CSV table of C-alpha atoms in Angstrom, one decimal:
chain,number,residue,atom,x,y,z
A,69,GLY,CA,105.3,106.4,-67.0
A,70,GLU,CA,108.7,104.9,-66.9
A,71,GLU,CA,109.2,105.1,-70.6
A,72,VAL,CA,108.9,107.7,-73.3
A,73,ALA,CA,105.8,106.7,-75.2
A,74,GLN,CA,105.4,107.7,-78.8
A,75,THR,CA,102.3,107.2,-80.9
A,76,PRO,CA,101.6,106.1,-83.5
A,77,LYS,CA,104.3,103.6,-84.3
A,78,HIS,CA,103.8,104.0,-88.0
A,79,LEU,CA,102.0,106.8,-89.9
A,80,VAL,CA,101.3,106.9,-93.6
A,81,ARG,CA,100.2,110.1,-95.4
A,82,GLY,CA,99.8,111.2,-98.9
A,83,GLU,CA,101.9,114.1,-100.0
A,84,GLY,CA,100.3,117.4,-99.0
A,85,GLN,CA,98.4,115.9,-96.0
A,86,LYS,CA,98.9,116.7,-92.4
A,87,ALA,CA,100.8,114.5,-90.0
A,88,LYS,CA,100.6,114.6,-86.2
A,89,LEU,CA,102.9,112.7,-83.9
A,90,TYR,CA,102.6,112.3,-80.1
A,91,CYS,CA,105.0,111.9,-77.3
A,92,ALA,CA,104.4,111.3,-73.6
A,93,PRO,CA,107.7,111.9,-71.7
A,94,ILE,CA,108.8,110.0,-68.6
A,95,LYS,CA,106.9,111.2,-65.6
A,96,GLY,CA,108.8,113.9,-63.8
A,97,HIS,CA,111.0,114.8,-66.7
A,98,SER,CA,110.8,118.5,-67.5
A,99,TYR,CA,112.6,118.5,-70.9
A,100,VAL,CA,111.3,117.0,-74.1
A,101,PHE,CA,113.3,116.8,-77.3
A,102,TRP,CA,112.4,115.9,-80.9
A,103,TYR,CA,114.8,114.4,-83.4
A,104,GLN,CA,114.4,113.4,-87.0
A,105,GLN,CA,116.3,110.4,-88.3
A,106,VAL,CA,116.1,110.6,-92.1
A,107,LEU,CA,118.9,108.3,-93.2
A,108,LYS,CA,119.4,105.2,-91.1
A,109,ASN,CA,122.2,106.8,-89.1
A,110,GLU,CA,121.7,110.5,-89.1
A,111,PHE,CA,119.9,112.3,-86.3
A,112,LYS,CA,118.8,115.9,-86.7
A,113,PHE,CA,117.7,117.9,-83.7
A,114,LEU,CA,114.4,119.7,-84.2
A,115,ILE,CA,113.1,121.3,-81.1
A,116,SER,CA,113.2,121.1,-77.3
A,117,PHE,CA,110.8,122.1,-74.5
A,118,GLN,CA,111.1,122.9,-70.9
A,119,ASN,CA,107.7,121.9,-69.6
A,120,GLU,CA,105.3,123.8,-72.0
A,121,ASN,CA,107.8,126.4,-73.1
A,122,VAL,CA,109.9,126.1,-76.2
A,123,PHE,CA,113.6,125.9,-75.1
A,124,ASP,CA,115.4,125.6,-78.4
A,125,GLU,CA,113.8,125.5,-81.8
A,126,THR,CA,116.9,126.1,-83.9
A,127,GLY,CA,116.4,122.8,-85.8
A,128,MET,CA,112.8,123.3,-86.8
A,129,PRO,CA,111.9,124.0,-90.4
A,130,LYS,CA,109.9,127.2,-89.9
A,131,GLU,CA,107.3,126.8,-92.6
A,132,ARG,CA,105.5,123.5,-92.1
A,133,PHE,CA,106.6,122.1,-88.7
A,134,SER,CA,105.1,123.0,-85.4
A,135,ALA,CA,105.3,121.4,-81.9
A,136,LYS,CA,103.6,121.8,-78.6
A,137,CYS,CA,103.8,120.5,-75.0
A,138,LEU,CA,100.7,121.4,-73.1
A,139,PRO,CA,100.0,120.6,-69.5
A,140,ASN,CA,98.4,117.3,-68.8
A,141,SER,CA,98.6,116.3,-72.5
A,142,PRO,CA,101.1,114.4,-74.6
A,143,CYS,CA,103.6,116.6,-76.5
A,144,SER,CA,102.9,116.8,-80.3
A,145,LEU,CA,104.8,117.4,-83.5
A,146,GLU,CA,102.7,118.4,-86.4
A,147,ILE,CA,103.7,118.7,-90.1
A,148,GLN,CA,101.5,120.6,-92.4
A,149,ALA,CA,101.5,119.9,-96.2
A,150,THR,CA,103.8,117.0,-95.9
A,151,LYS,CA,106.5,116.4,-98.6
A,152,LEU,CA,108.2,113.2,-99.6
A,153,GLU,CA,111.4,114.4,-97.9
A,154,ASP,CA,109.6,114.4,-94.5
A,155,SER,CA,109.6,110.6,-94.6
A,156,ALA,CA,111.7,109.7,-91.6
A,157,VAL,CA,111.6,108.2,-88.1
A,158,TYR,CA,110.8,110.9,-85.6
A,159,PHE,CA,112.2,110.3,-82.1
A,160,CYS,CA,111.1,112.0,-78.9
A,161,ALA,CA,113.3,112.0,-75.9
A,162,SER,CA,112.9,113.4,-72.3
A,163,SER,CA,115.3,114.2,-69.6
A,164,HIS,CA,115.1,115.3,-65.9
A,165,GLY,CA,117.3,118.3,-66.4
A,166,ALA,CA,118.9,120.3,-69.2
A,167,GLU,CA,122.5,120.1,-67.9
A,168,GLY,CA,124.9,118.3,-70.2
A,169,ASN,CA,125.4,115.4,-67.9
A,170,GLN,CA,121.7,114.5,-67.9
A,171,PRO,CA,121.2,111.7,-70.5
A,172,GLN,CA,118.1,111.8,-72.7
A,173,HIS,CA,115.8,108.8,-72.7
A,174,PHE,CA,114.3,108.0,-76.1
A,175,GLY,CA,111.0,106.6,-77.3
A,176,ASP,CA,110.8,103.9,-80.0
A,177,GLY,CA,110.0,106.5,-82.6
A,178,THR,CA,107.2,107.1,-85.1
A,179,ARG,CA,108.0,106.0,-88.7
A,180,LEU,CA,106.4,108.6,-91.0
A,181,SER,CA,106.0,107.5,-94.6
A,182,ILE,CA,104.9,110.1,-97.2
A,183,LEU,CA,103.6,108.6,-100.4
B,41,ALA,CA,130.2,123.3,-81.4
B,42,GLN,CA,130.9,119.9,-80.0
B,43,SER,CA,131.1,116.9,-82.4
B,44,VAL,CA,132.0,113.3,-82.4
B,45,THR,CA,133.4,111.1,-85.1
B,46,GLN,CA,132.8,107.4,-85.3
B,47,LEU,CA,135.4,105.5,-87.3
B,48,GLY,CA,133.9,102.6,-89.2
B,49,SER,CA,130.3,102.5,-90.3
B,50,HIS,CA,130.3,98.7,-90.1
B,51,VAL,CA,132.2,96.4,-87.8
B,52,SER,CA,132.0,92.6,-87.9
B,53,VAL,CA,133.2,90.4,-85.1
B,54,SER,CA,132.9,86.7,-84.4
B,55,GLU,CA,130.8,85.6,-81.5
B,56,GLY,CA,133.0,85.6,-78.4
B,57,ALA,CA,135.5,88.0,-79.9
B,58,LEU,CA,136.4,91.5,-78.6
B,59,VAL,CA,134.2,94.3,-79.6
B,60,LEU,CA,135.9,97.7,-80.2
B,61,LEU,CA,133.8,100.6,-81.6
B,62,ARG,CA,135.7,103.9,-82.0
B,63,CYS,CA,134.6,107.4,-81.1
B,64,ASN,CA,136.7,110.6,-81.1
B,65,TYR,CA,135.4,113.9,-79.8
B,66,SER,CA,136.2,117.4,-80.8
B,67,SER,CA,136.4,119.7,-77.9
B,68,SER,CA,138.8,122.0,-76.2
B,69,VAL,CA,137.4,121.0,-72.8
B,70,PRO,CA,136.5,117.5,-71.6
B,71,PRO,CA,132.9,117.1,-72.6
B,72,TYR,CA,130.2,114.8,-71.4
B,73,LEU,CA,130.0,111.8,-73.6
B,74,PHE,CA,127.4,109.1,-74.1
B,75,TRP,CA,127.1,105.8,-76.0
B,76,TYR,CA,123.6,104.7,-77.2
B,77,VAL,CA,122.5,101.5,-78.9
B,78,GLN,CA,119.7,101.2,-81.4
B,79,TYR,CA,118.2,97.8,-82.0
B,80,PRO,CA,116.2,97.4,-85.2
B,81,ASN,CA,113.0,99.3,-85.3
B,82,GLN,CA,113.6,100.6,-81.8
B,83,GLY,CA,114.7,103.9,-80.2
B,84,LEU,CA,118.0,104.7,-78.6
B,85,GLN,CA,118.9,103.0,-75.3
B,86,LEU,CA,121.6,104.5,-73.2
B,87,LEU,CA,124.5,102.2,-72.8
B,88,LEU,CA,126.8,104.4,-70.6
B,89,LYS,CA,127.8,107.9,-69.9
B,90,TYR,CA,130.9,109.8,-69.0
B,91,THR,CA,130.4,112.9,-66.9
B,92,THR,CA,133.3,113.5,-64.5
B,93,GLY,CA,135.4,111.3,-62.3
B,94,ALA,CA,136.5,107.8,-63.3
B,95,THR,CA,137.6,107.6,-66.9
B,96,LEU,CA,136.7,104.0,-67.3
B,97,VAL,CA,132.9,103.8,-67.4
B,98,LYS,CA,131.0,100.6,-67.1
B,99,GLY,CA,127.6,100.3,-68.8
B,100,ILE,CA,124.9,97.8,-69.4
B,101,ASN,CA,125.2,94.5,-71.2
B,102,GLY,CA,128.9,94.2,-70.4
B,103,PHE,CA,130.0,97.2,-72.3
B,104,GLU,CA,132.5,99.8,-71.1
B,105,ALA,CA,134.2,102.8,-72.4
B,106,GLU,CA,137.4,104.7,-71.5
B,107,PHE,CA,137.7,108.4,-71.7
B,108,LYS,CA,141.2,109.4,-72.9
B,109,LYS,CA,141.8,113.1,-72.9
B,110,SER,CA,145.2,112.7,-74.5
B,111,GLU,CA,143.6,110.9,-77.5
B,112,THR,CA,140.3,112.8,-77.4
B,113,SER,CA,138.7,109.3,-77.6
B,114,PHE,CA,135.9,107.5,-75.9
B,115,HIS,CA,136.0,104.0,-77.5
B,116,LEU,CA,133.4,101.4,-76.6
B,117,THR,CA,134.5,97.9,-75.8
B,118,LYS,CA,133.1,94.5,-74.8
B,119,PRO,CA,135.4,91.6,-74.1
B,120,SER,CA,133.2,88.9,-75.7
B,121,ALA,CA,130.6,89.6,-78.3
B,122,HIS,CA,127.2,88.0,-78.1
B,123,MET,CA,124.7,87.5,-81.0
B,124,SER,CA,122.3,89.9,-79.2
B,125,ASP,CA,124.9,92.7,-79.4
B,126,ALA,CA,124.1,93.1,-83.1
B,127,ALA,CA,122.8,96.6,-83.4
B,128,GLU,CA,123.7,100.2,-84.4
B,129,TYR,CA,125.8,102.1,-81.8
B,130,PHE,CA,126.0,105.9,-81.5
B,131,CYS,CA,128.4,108.0,-79.7
B,132,ALA,CA,126.9,111.3,-78.6
B,133,VAL,CA,127.9,114.6,-77.0
B,134,PRO,CA,125.6,117.3,-75.6
B,135,ASN,CA,125.7,120.8,-77.0
B,136,SER,CA,128.2,123.1,-75.4
B,137,GLY,CA,126.7,125.8,-73.2
B,138,GLY,CA,125.0,123.4,-70.9
B,139,TYR,CA,121.5,123.2,-72.4
B,140,GLN,CA,121.6,120.1,-74.3
B,141,LYS,CA,120.5,119.2,-77.6
B,142,VAL,CA,122.6,116.2,-78.4
B,143,THR,CA,124.9,115.7,-81.4
B,144,PHE,CA,125.2,112.1,-82.5
B,145,GLY,CA,128.0,110.4,-84.5
B,146,THR,CA,127.1,108.8,-87.7
B,147,GLY,CA,126.7,105.4,-86.0
B,148,THR,CA,128.5,102.0,-86.3
B,149,LYS,CA,126.6,99.0,-87.2
B,150,LEU,CA,127.9,95.9,-85.3
B,151,GLN,CA,127.5,92.6,-87.0
B,152,VAL,CA,128.2,89.5,-84.9
B,153,ILE,CA,129.1,86.4,-86.8
B,154,PRO,CA,128.2,83.0,-85.3
């Protein structure tokens, strides 16, 4: 598609439950990025993929967060045993290349609310 | 590491007035720079980008930004604000080393007063 598609738009989970978010990158884009926006104006990089391979996972909390990008499937971000602090908007972005001059194209985000 | 600083978390302008949103970068070499806009409950939309070449970059919706190496700045401007410009604006710089995770500024919320 021509846009990064994120589902669901909103996700509500009780503390301790699992949450799974999905992202379909723009067709032809090889790189996928996940960001977490906790406060209204703070973006935290989580992880990036080149096709199905993890490219950079320096921002991922090691214990409860995992992500995959499998061929012919949307990419996913999964949070096990969610905590209140995981409440945030999670954005997925994709780009054609990884060079610094290649802008990232963002989806509309998934708002995760942990109760 | 590359970083950007946005001065002013909130900017208010009257409709029809000049919009100026400030961004300074921290880098020893000219970086690539981007401006994104975030409308309420939406993702980030690319407004414009500076890579190489012309230092005055024109973007969508009438916005432009000028890369000034001497001032390490990349301020965003629009000659005449429209109500639809009310949004949050983020200056961003890709990670040094070429393989880009992007570092965002803290954002500037633009309010347009009728």
